[in-house]
C-alpha positions as a printed Julia matrix, in Angstrom:
123×3 Matrix{Float64}:
  -85.53  -284.84   -50.0
  -89.16  -283.85   -49.68
  -88.26  -280.53   -48.1
  -86.09  -279.58   -51.05
  -88.87  -280.44   -53.48
  -91.37  -278.3    -51.57
  -88.93  -275.42   -51.43
  -88.11  -275.63   -55.12
  -91.65  -275.93   -56.5
  -93.33  -272.98   -58.29
  -90.56  -272.55   -60.9
  -87.65  -272.56   -58.5
  -88.98  -269.98   -56.04
  -88.86  -270.88   -52.39
  -92.19  -270.75   -50.61
  -90.85  -268.19   -48.15
  -90.07  -265.82   -51.07
  -93.57  -265.94   -52.55
  -95.74  -262.86   -52.21
  -99.06  -263.4    -50.53
 -102.17  -262.52   -52.5
 -103.15  -259.02   -51.38
 -105.28  -256.3    -52.91
 -102.39  -254.18   -54.1
  -99.67  -256.88   -54.22
  -97.47  -254.87   -51.89
  -94.98  -256.13   -49.35
  -96.82  -258.64   -47.1
  -94.84  -257.47   -44.06
  -95.93  -253.87   -44.6
  -99.06  -252.75   -42.79
 -101.73  -250.64   -44.45
 -100.99  -246.93   -44.52
 -103.23  -245.22   -41.93
 -103.06  -241.94   -43.85
 -105.11  -243.37   -46.74
 -108.81  -243.89   -46.17
 -109.59  -247.11   -48.02
 -113.32  -246.4    -48.37
 -112.98  -243.25   -50.47
 -109.3   -243.43   -51.49
 -108.65  -239.81   -50.47
 -105.4   -238.74   -48.89
 -105.96  -237.8    -45.28
 -103.2   -235.63   -43.88
 -101.93  -236.01   -40.39
 -100.93  -232.31   -40.34
 -102.99  -229.39   -41.66
 -102.17  -228.14   -45.18
  -99.89  -225.14   -45.65
 -101.48  -221.95   -46.99
 -100.49  -220.77   -50.45
 -100.73  -217.54   -52.45
 -104.04  -217.55   -54.34
 -102.99  -214.72   -56.69
  -99.93  -216.37   -58.18
 -101.03  -219.95   -57.51
  -97.5   -220.84   -56.47
  -97.56  -224.01   -54.43
  -94.73  -225.92   -52.9
  -94.48  -229.26   -54.7
  -94.34  -231.08   -51.38
  -97.65  -229.67   -50.15
 -100.64  -231.97   -49.93
 -104.2   -230.71   -49.89
 -107.19  -232.22   -48.18
 -110.34  -232.07   -50.25
 -113.79  -233.24   -49.37
 -115.0   -235.9    -51.76
 -117.93  -233.91   -53.15
 -117.49  -235.26   -56.66
 -116.98  -231.73   -58.02
 -113.42  -230.86   -57.05
 -112.09  -232.64   -60.13
 -114.48  -230.75   -62.41
 -113.36  -227.21   -61.47
 -110.96  -226.97   -64.43
 -113.72  -228.05   -66.79
 -116.06  -225.47   -65.27
 -113.43  -222.73   -65.71
 -113.02  -223.68   -69.39
 -116.79  -223.58   -69.91
 -117.02  -220.16   -68.25
 -114.22  -218.85   -70.49
 -116.02  -220.18   -73.58
 -119.26  -218.6    -72.39
 -117.52  -215.22   -71.99
 -116.2   -215.48   -75.57
 -119.68  -216.3    -76.87
 -121.17  -213.35   -74.97
 -118.66  -210.94   -76.49
 -119.36  -212.34   -79.98
 -123.09  -211.92   -79.39
 -122.61  -208.3    -78.29
 -120.62  -207.59   -81.48
 -123.31  -209.16   -83.67
 -126.05  -207.16   -81.93
 -124.19  -203.89   -82.53
 -123.61  -204.79   -86.2
 -127.3   -205.62   -86.64
 -128.31  -202.25   -85.17
 -125.93  -200.47   -87.54
 -127.37  -202.38   -90.51
 -130.94  -201.58   -89.45
 -130.02  -197.88   -89.2
 -128.41  -197.94   -92.68
 -131.47  -199.76   -94.09
 -133.78  -197.1    -92.67
 -131.62  -194.36   -94.23
 -131.64  -196.11   -97.62
 -135.44  -196.47   -97.48
 -135.74  -192.71   -96.89
 -133.38  -191.96   -99.79
 -135.38  -194.26  -102.1
 -138.62  -192.47  -101.17
 -137.01  -189.1   -101.9
 -135.73  -190.34  -105.29
 -139.23  -191.61  -106.2
 -140.67  -188.19  -105.37
 -138.07  -186.49  -107.58
 -138.83  -188.85  -110.47
 -142.58  -188.26  -110.17
 -142.18  -184.5   -110.54
Protein backbone atom coordinates (compact mmCIF):
# COMPACT_ATOMS: atom_id res chain seq x y z
CA UNK A 1 0.00 0.00 0.00
CA UNK A 2 2.80 2.40 0.83
CA UNK A 3 4.56 1.68 -2.46
CA UNK A 4 1.49 2.67 -4.44
CA UNK A 5 1.17 5.92 -2.51
CA UNK A 6 4.82 6.80 -3.16
CA UNK A 7 4.45 5.99 -6.82
CA UNK A 8 1.28 8.02 -7.19
CA UNK A 9 2.38 11.18 -5.35
CA UNK A 10 3.20 14.40 -7.26
CA UNK A 11 -0.18 14.61 -9.04
CA UNK A 12 -0.28 11.04 -10.27
CA UNK A 13 3.19 10.92 -11.82
CA UNK A 14 5.37 7.99 -10.92
CA UNK A 15 8.70 8.89 -9.41
CA UNK A 16 10.53 7.05 -12.18
CA UNK A 17 8.85 9.33 -14.77
CA UNK A 18 9.91 12.58 -13.11
CA UNK A 19 12.58 14.65 -14.82
CA UNK A 20 15.61 15.42 -12.72
CA UNK A 21 16.45 19.06 -12.15
CA UNK A 22 19.10 19.93 -14.74
CA UNK A 23 20.29 23.20 -16.23
CA UNK A 24 18.44 22.82 -19.50
CA UNK A 25 15.72 20.36 -18.38
CA UNK A 26 16.73 17.91 -21.07
CA UNK A 27 16.54 14.14 -21.00
CA UNK A 28 18.35 12.96 -17.82
CA UNK A 29 19.69 9.90 -19.63
CA UNK A 30 21.28 12.04 -22.33
CA UNK A 31 24.87 13.09 -21.79
CA UNK A 32 26.10 16.61 -22.49
CA UNK A 33 26.92 17.29 -26.12
CA UNK A 34 30.73 17.39 -26.47
CA UNK A 35 30.45 19.63 -29.55
CA UNK A 36 29.16 22.56 -27.47
CA UNK A 37 31.65 24.37 -25.27
CA UNK A 38 29.67 25.21 -22.14
CA UNK A 39 31.97 28.06 -21.06
CA UNK A 40 31.41 30.27 -24.09
CA UNK A 41 28.37 28.59 -25.68
CA UNK A 42 29.99 28.52 -29.15
CA UNK A 43 29.48 25.65 -31.53
CA UNK A 44 32.71 23.72 -31.93
CA UNK A 45 32.78 21.61 -35.07
CA UNK A 46 34.32 18.22 -35.16
CA UNK A 47 35.06 18.65 -38.89
CA UNK A 48 36.45 21.77 -40.59
CA UNK A 49 33.91 24.11 -42.24
CA UNK A 50 33.26 23.88 -45.97
CA UNK A 51 34.44 26.80 -48.12
CA UNK A 52 31.81 28.97 -49.78
CA UNK A 53 31.71 31.50 -52.61
CA UNK A 54 32.41 34.96 -51.16
CA UNK A 55 31.13 36.80 -54.26
CA UNK A 56 27.61 35.41 -54.28
CA UNK A 57 27.47 34.56 -50.57
CA UNK A 58 25.72 31.31 -51.38
CA UNK A 59 26.06 28.96 -48.45
CA UNK A 60 24.71 25.49 -48.00
CA UNK A 61 22.09 25.62 -45.24
CA UNK A 62 23.69 22.63 -43.55
CA UNK A 63 27.10 24.29 -43.21
CA UNK A 64 28.25 25.36 -39.77
CA UNK A 65 30.92 27.98 -39.23
CA UNK A 66 33.42 28.23 -36.44
CA UNK A 67 33.95 31.76 -35.20
CA UNK A 68 36.27 32.99 -32.53
CA UNK A 69 34.37 34.67 -29.72
CA UNK A 70 35.91 38.12 -30.18
CA UNK A 71 32.69 39.92 -29.37
CA UNK A 72 32.68 41.61 -32.78
CA UNK A 73 31.49 38.91 -35.16
CA UNK A 74 27.87 39.71 -34.34
CA UNK A 75 28.42 43.42 -35.01
CA UNK A 76 29.65 43.09 -38.61
CA UNK A 77 26.18 43.73 -40.08
CA UNK A 78 25.83 46.85 -37.95
CA UNK A 79 29.26 48.03 -39.08
CA UNK A 80 28.32 47.48 -42.74
CA UNK A 81 25.14 49.54 -42.27
CA UNK A 82 27.12 52.35 -40.63
CA UNK A 83 29.66 52.34 -43.48
CA UNK A 84 26.83 52.53 -46.03
CA UNK A 85 25.28 55.47 -44.16
CA UNK A 86 28.68 57.17 -44.01
CA UNK A 87 29.10 56.78 -47.78
CA UNK A 88 25.68 58.40 -48.33
CA UNK A 89 26.61 61.30 -46.05
CA UNK A 90 29.92 61.78 -47.88
CA UNK A 91 28.17 61.97 -51.25
CA UNK A 92 25.64 64.48 -49.85
CA UNK A 93 28.49 66.57 -48.46
CA UNK A 94 30.27 66.56 -51.84
CA UNK A 95 27.06 67.77 -53.54
CA UNK A 96 26.61 70.57 -51.00
CA UNK A 97 30.23 71.69 -51.42
CA UNK A 98 29.84 71.89 -55.20
CA UNK A 99 26.57 73.85 -54.84
CA UNK A 100 28.23 76.28 -52.42
CA UNK A 101 31.09 76.89 -54.87
CA UNK A 102 28.60 77.57 -57.65
CA UNK A 103 26.72 80.03 -55.44
CA UNK A 104 29.93 81.80 -54.44
CA UNK A 105 30.88 82.14 -58.12
CA UNK A 106 27.41 83.56 -58.98
CA UNK A 107 27.65 85.97 -56.01
CA UNK A 108 31.02 87.23 -57.23
CA UNK A 109 29.58 87.78 -60.74
CA UNK A 110 26.58 89.67 -59.33
CA UNK A 111 28.88 91.90 -57.24
CA UNK A 112 30.83 92.79 -60.40
CA UNK A 113 27.61 93.56 -62.29
CA UNK A 114 26.38 95.79 -59.44
CA UNK A 115 29.67 97.73 -59.48
CA UNK A 116 29.38 98.23 -63.24
CA UNK A 117 25.76 99.44 -62.89
CA UNK A 118 26.81 101.95 -60.19
CA UNK A 119 29.51 103.30 -62.51
CA UNK A 120 26.96 103.71 -65.32
CA UNK A 121 24.55 105.54 -63.01
CA UNK A 122 27.28 107.91 -61.78
CA UNK A 123 28.12 109.03 -65.31
